[in-house]
Amino acid sequence: MTDAPEFPSIPALFDLGGRTVVVVGSASGLGQSSALGIADAGAHVVCADLDEAGAQSTVELIAARGGSAKAAALDVTSTESVEAIVAAHADAAALVMTPGLNIRKRMLSTTDEEFDRVIDINLKGTYRLMRGFGAEMAERGRGSIVTFSSFRAIVVEPGQGLYAAAKAGVVQLTKTLASELGPSGVRVNSILPGPFETPLTVQIKSDEEWWNAYAEKTALGRWGILHEIAGPVLFLCSDASSFVTGHSLLVDGGWMAQDGRFSPRV
C-alpha cells in the first residue's frame, strides 16, 4: 500500500503568484473583471484588447489595487496580430478570452457581412488564440485556456441566431482542444455567462420590459454583477481546477436550472 499524497493547502491552489495570464477583451465588462480578479490572485496580467486605451485603464485599476499588469493591442480578427501576442507571451500560464459581438436581428433580416463579422470575432478569433497559445502550452506540458461562450449556446430567443451559433461553436472548439491537449497536460474549459450588464447588453437595458424579464428568469431574480465572473475565471485558471477540462461552466444565476415561466402554488 502506498502512502496517501499530502493534502495541499486549498487557498494555495488559487494562488497565481509568479504566473503570467493573458486576458483578451480586458478593456471593459467581463474581461476587465476577469483581469482584476486574476491580478488579485497574484498573476501578472497581460491586458489585451483592440481598445488599447481601455486596456491601459484596466492596467491602472490593477496597479491601484497593488497588482501587476501591462496593456497590449490585439485584433482577434487578424492572424498576424494574434501570432504577435503569442510570440510575445509564449510563457503565459493561462489564457482567458472574453471578446464578443452580438447583432440582435431576426435571421431573415441578417446579411452575409453581419454573419461573417459575428463569426470572425466570437468563433474564429477564439480559434486563432486557442491554436496559438495551445501550441505553446502543449510544448511546455502545462497551461490553462478559458474560453467565453454564453448561455445562448444552449438556449436562444428570436434575434440571437448568429451569436448563439458562434458561441455554440466555441463550446465545441473547447471540448475538442481539451481532448487533443489533455495528454500534454493542458486544460481547456469554457465559461457560459448568463445575463450580465456589459457593453453587449446596453440594447437590453434600454428596454425596461426586456431587462426585467431577464432578471425574473434567473433563479436569483436579478442580473449578474461584473465581479461575480472573477471567481469562476480564477478557479479555471488556477490549480484548484487541476482535474477539470472540457467543461462548460454556467455562470447564469440559475437561468438554466428552472423553467422560469410560472411559480405554481404548491
mmCIF file with all atom_site columns, N, CA and C in Angstrom, residues 124-149:
data_model
loop_
_atom_site.group_PDB
_atom_site.id
_atom_site.type_symbol
_atom_site.label_atom_id
_atom_site.label_alt_id
_atom_site.label_comp_id
_atom_site.label_asym_id
_atom_site.label_entity_id
_atom_site.label_seq_id
_atom_site.pdbx_PDB_ins_code
_atom_site.Cartn_x
_atom_site.Cartn_y
_atom_site.Cartn_z
_atom_site.occupancy
_atom_site.B_iso_or_equiv
_atom_site.pdbx_formal_charge
_atom_site.auth_seq_id
_atom_site.auth_comp_id
_atom_site.auth_asym_id
_atom_site.auth_atom_id
_atom_site.pdbx_PDB_model_num
ATOM 1  N N  . LYS A 1 124 ? -13.981 32.545 -34.747 1.00 0.00 ? 124 LYS A N  1
ATOM 2  C CA . LYS A 1 124 ? -12.669 32.410 -35.373 1.00 0.00 ? 124 LYS A CA 1
ATOM 3  C C  . LYS A 1 124 ? -11.592 33.115 -34.561 1.00 0.00 ? 124 LYS A C  1
ATOM 4  N N  . GLY A 1 125 ? -11.937 34.220 -33.925 1.00 0.00 ? 125 GLY A N  1
ATOM 5  C CA . GLY A 1 125 ? -10.971 34.896 -33.057 1.00 0.00 ? 125 GLY A CA 1
ATOM 6  C C  . GLY A 1 125 ? -10.555 33.999 -31.909 1.00 0.00 ? 125 GLY A C  1
ATOM 7  N N  . THR A 1 126 ? -11.537 33.304 -31.316 1.00 0.00 ? 126 THR A N  1
ATOM 8  C CA . THR A 1 126 ? -11.233 32.346 -30.251 1.00 0.00 ? 126 THR A CA 1
ATOM 9  C C  . THR A 1 126 ? -10.355 31.225 -30.787 1.00 0.00 ? 126 THR A C  1
ATOM 10 N N  . TYR A 1 127 ? -10.687 30.725 -31.965 1.00 0.00 ? 127 TYR A N  1
ATOM 11 C CA . TYR A 1 127 ? -9.897  29.656 -32.602 1.00 0.00 ? 127 TYR A CA 1
ATOM 12 C C  . TYR A 1 127 ? -8.454  30.083 -32.815 1.00 0.00 ? 127 TYR A C  1
ATOM 13 N N  . ARG A 1 128 ? -8.240  31.287 -33.318 1.00 0.00 ? 128 ARG A N  1
ATOM 14 C CA . ARG A 1 128 ? -6.876  31.760 -33.570 1.00 0.00 ? 128 ARG A CA 1
ATOM 15 C C  . ARG A 1 128 ? -6.058  31.758 -32.276 1.00 0.00 ? 128 ARG A C  1
ATOM 16 N N  . LEU A 1 129 ? -6.663  32.264 -31.203 1.00 0.00 ? 129 LEU A N  1
ATOM 17 C CA . LEU A 1 129 ? -5.959  32.337 -29.917 1.00 0.00 ? 129 LEU A CA 1
ATOM 18 C C  . LEU A 1 129 ? -5.723  30.958 -29.320 1.00 0.00 ? 129 LEU A C  1
ATOM 19 N N  . MET A 1 130 ? -6.720  30.097 -29.396 1.00 0.00 ? 130 MET A N  1
ATOM 20 C CA . MET A 1 130 ? -6.570  28.740 -28.875 1.00 0.00 ? 130 MET A CA 1
ATOM 21 C C  . MET A 1 130 ? -5.449  28.005 -29.610 1.00 0.00 ? 130 MET A C  1
ATOM 22 N N  . ARG A 1 131 ? -5.417  28.158 -30.906 1.00 0.00 ? 131 ARG A N  1
ATOM 23 C CA . ARG A 1 131 ? -4.412  27.477 -31.711 1.00 0.00 ? 131 ARG A CA 1
ATOM 24 C C  . ARG A 1 131 ? -3.008  27.955 -31.356 1.00 0.00 ? 131 ARG A C  1
ATOM 25 N N  . GLY A 1 132 ? -2.841  29.274 -31.256 1.00 0.00 ? 132 GLY A N  1
ATOM 26 C CA . GLY A 1 132 ? -1.520  29.832 -30.985 1.00 0.00 ? 132 GLY A CA 1
ATOM 27 C C  . GLY A 1 132 ? -1.008  29.514 -29.596 1.00 0.00 ? 132 GLY A C  1
ATOM 28 N N  . PHE A 1 133 ? -1.793  29.866 -28.571 1.00 0.00 ? 133 PHE A N  1
ATOM 29 C CA . PHE A 1 133 ? -1.347  29.625 -27.198 1.00 0.00 ? 133 PHE A CA 1
ATOM 30 C C  . PHE A 1 133 ? -1.384  28.142 -26.850 1.00 0.00 ? 133 PHE A C  1
ATOM 31 N N  . GLY A 1 134 ? -2.319  27.400 -27.446 1.00 0.00 ? 134 GLY A N  1
ATOM 32 C CA . GLY A 1 134 ? -2.391  25.968 -27.186 1.00 0.00 ? 134 GLY A CA 1
ATOM 33 C C  . GLY A 1 134 ? -1.121  25.246 -27.600 1.00 0.00 ? 134 GLY A C  1
ATOM 34 N N  . ALA A 1 135 ? -0.560  25.646 -28.730 1.00 0.00 ? 135 ALA A N  1
ATOM 35 C CA . ALA A 1 135 ? 0.673   25.015 -29.195 1.00 0.00 ? 135 ALA A CA 1
ATOM 36 C C  . ALA A 1 135 ? 1.823   25.275 -28.228 1.00 0.00 ? 135 ALA A C  1
ATOM 37 N N  . GLU A 1 136 ? 1.917   26.500 -27.730 1.00 0.00 ? 136 GLU A N  1
ATOM 38 C CA . GLU A 1 136 ? 2.991   26.842 -26.792 1.00 0.00 ? 136 GLU A CA 1
ATOM 39 C C  . GLU A 1 136 ? 2.828   26.087 -25.475 1.00 0.00 ? 136 GLU A C  1
ATOM 40 N N  . MET A 1 137 ? 1.604   26.025 -24.971 1.00 0.00 ? 137 MET A N  1
ATOM 41 C CA . MET A 1 137 ? 1.363   25.333 -23.706 1.00 0.00 ? 137 MET A CA 1
ATOM 42 C C  . MET A 1 137 ? 1.627   23.838 -23.840 1.00 0.00 ? 137 MET A C  1
ATOM 43 N N  . ALA A 1 138 ? 1.209   23.259 -24.967 1.00 0.00 ? 138 ALA A N  1
ATOM 44 C CA . ALA A 1 138 ? 1.422   21.826 -25.176 1.00 0.00 ? 138 ALA A CA 1
ATOM 45 C C  . ALA A 1 138 ? 2.906   21.492 -25.196 1.00 0.00 ? 138 ALA A C  1
ATOM 46 N N  . GLU A 1 139 ? 3.696   22.377 -25.767 1.00 0.00 ? 139 GLU A N  1
ATOM 47 C CA . GLU A 1 139 ? 5.140   22.142 -25.822 1.00 0.00 ? 139 GLU A CA 1
ATOM 48 C C  . GLU A 1 139 ? 5.746   22.160 -24.423 1.00 0.00 ? 139 GLU A C  1
ATOM 49 N N  . ARG A 1 140 ? 5.217   23.038 -23.547 1.00 0.00 ? 140 ARG A N  1
ATOM 50 C CA . ARG A 1 140 ? 5.723   23.114 -22.174 1.00 0.00 ? 140 ARG A CA 1
ATOM 51 C C  . ARG A 1 140 ? 5.129   22.040 -21.268 1.00 0.00 ? 140 ARG A C  1
ATOM 52 N N  . GLY A 1 141 ? 4.003   21.460 -21.694 1.00 0.00 ? 141 GLY A N  1
ATOM 53 C CA . GLY A 1 141 ? 3.372   20.411 -20.911 1.00 0.00 ? 141 GLY A CA 1
ATOM 54 C C  . GLY A 1 141 ? 2.487   20.904 -19.791 1.00 0.00 ? 141 GLY A C  1
ATOM 55 N N  . ARG A 1 142 ? 2.016   22.140 -19.884 1.00 0.00 ? 142 ARG A N  1
ATOM 56 C CA . ARG A 1 142 ? 1.111   22.665 -18.859 1.00 0.00 ? 142 ARG A CA 1
ATOM 57 C C  . ARG A 1 142 ? 0.450   23.947 -19.368 1.00 0.00 ? 142 ARG A C  1
ATOM 58 N N  . GLY A 1 143 ? -0.653  24.306 -18.720 1.00 0.00 ? 143 GLY A N  1
ATOM 59 C CA . GLY A 1 143 ? -1.341  25.546 -19.073 1.00 0.00 ? 143 GLY A CA 1
ATOM 60 C C  . GLY A 1 143 ? -2.844  25.394 -18.954 1.00 0.00 ? 143 GLY A C  1
ATOM 61 N N  . SER A 1 144 ? -3.529  26.530 -18.885 1.00 0.00 ? 144 SER A N  1
ATOM 62 C CA . SER A 1 144 ? -4.984  26.547 -18.799 1.00 0.00 ? 144 SER A CA 1
ATOM 63 C C  . SER A 1 144 ? -5.530  27.568 -19.784 1.00 0.00 ? 144 SER A C  1
ATOM 64 N N  . ILE A 1 145 ? -6.500  27.142 -20.581 1.00 0.00 ? 145 ILE A N  1
ATOM 65 C CA . ILE A 1 145 ? -7.172  28.019 -21.530 1.00 0.00 ? 145 ILE A CA 1
ATOM 66 C C  . ILE A 1 145 ? -8.632  28.123 -21.123 1.00 0.00 ? 145 ILE A C  1
ATOM 67 N N  . VAL A 1 146 ? -9.117  29.350 -21.013 1.00 0.00 ? 146 VAL A N  1
ATOM 68 C CA . VAL A 1 146 ? -10.506 29.589 -20.632 1.00 0.00 ? 146 VAL A CA 1
ATOM 69 C C  . VAL A 1 146 ? -11.176 30.391 -21.734 1.00 0.00 ? 146 VAL A C  1
ATOM 70 N N  . THR A 1 147 ? -12.119 29.763 -22.427 1.00 0.00 ? 147 THR A N  1
ATOM 71 C CA . THR A 1 147 ? -12.889 30.462 -23.453 1.00 0.00 ? 147 THR A CA 1
ATOM 72 C C  . THR A 1 147 ? -14.165 31.019 -22.832 1.00 0.00 ? 147 THR A C  1
ATOM 73 N N  . PHE A 1 148 ? -14.739 32.009 -23.503 1.00 0.00 ? 148 PHE A N  1
ATOM 74 C CA . PHE A 1 148 ? -16.032 32.536 -23.083 1.00 0.00 ? 148 PHE A CA 1
ATOM 75 C C  . PHE A 1 148 ? -17.058 32.223 -24.160 1.00 0.00 ? 148 PHE A C  1
ATOM 76 N N  . SER A 1 149 ? -18.007 31.376 -23.791 1.00 0.00 ? 149 SER A N  1
ATOM 77 C CA . SER A 1 149 ? -19.150 31.110 -24.645 1.00 0.00 ? 149 SER A CA 1
ATOM 78 C C  . SER A 1 149 ? -20.323 31.927 -24.089 1.00 0.00 ? 149 SER A C  1
#
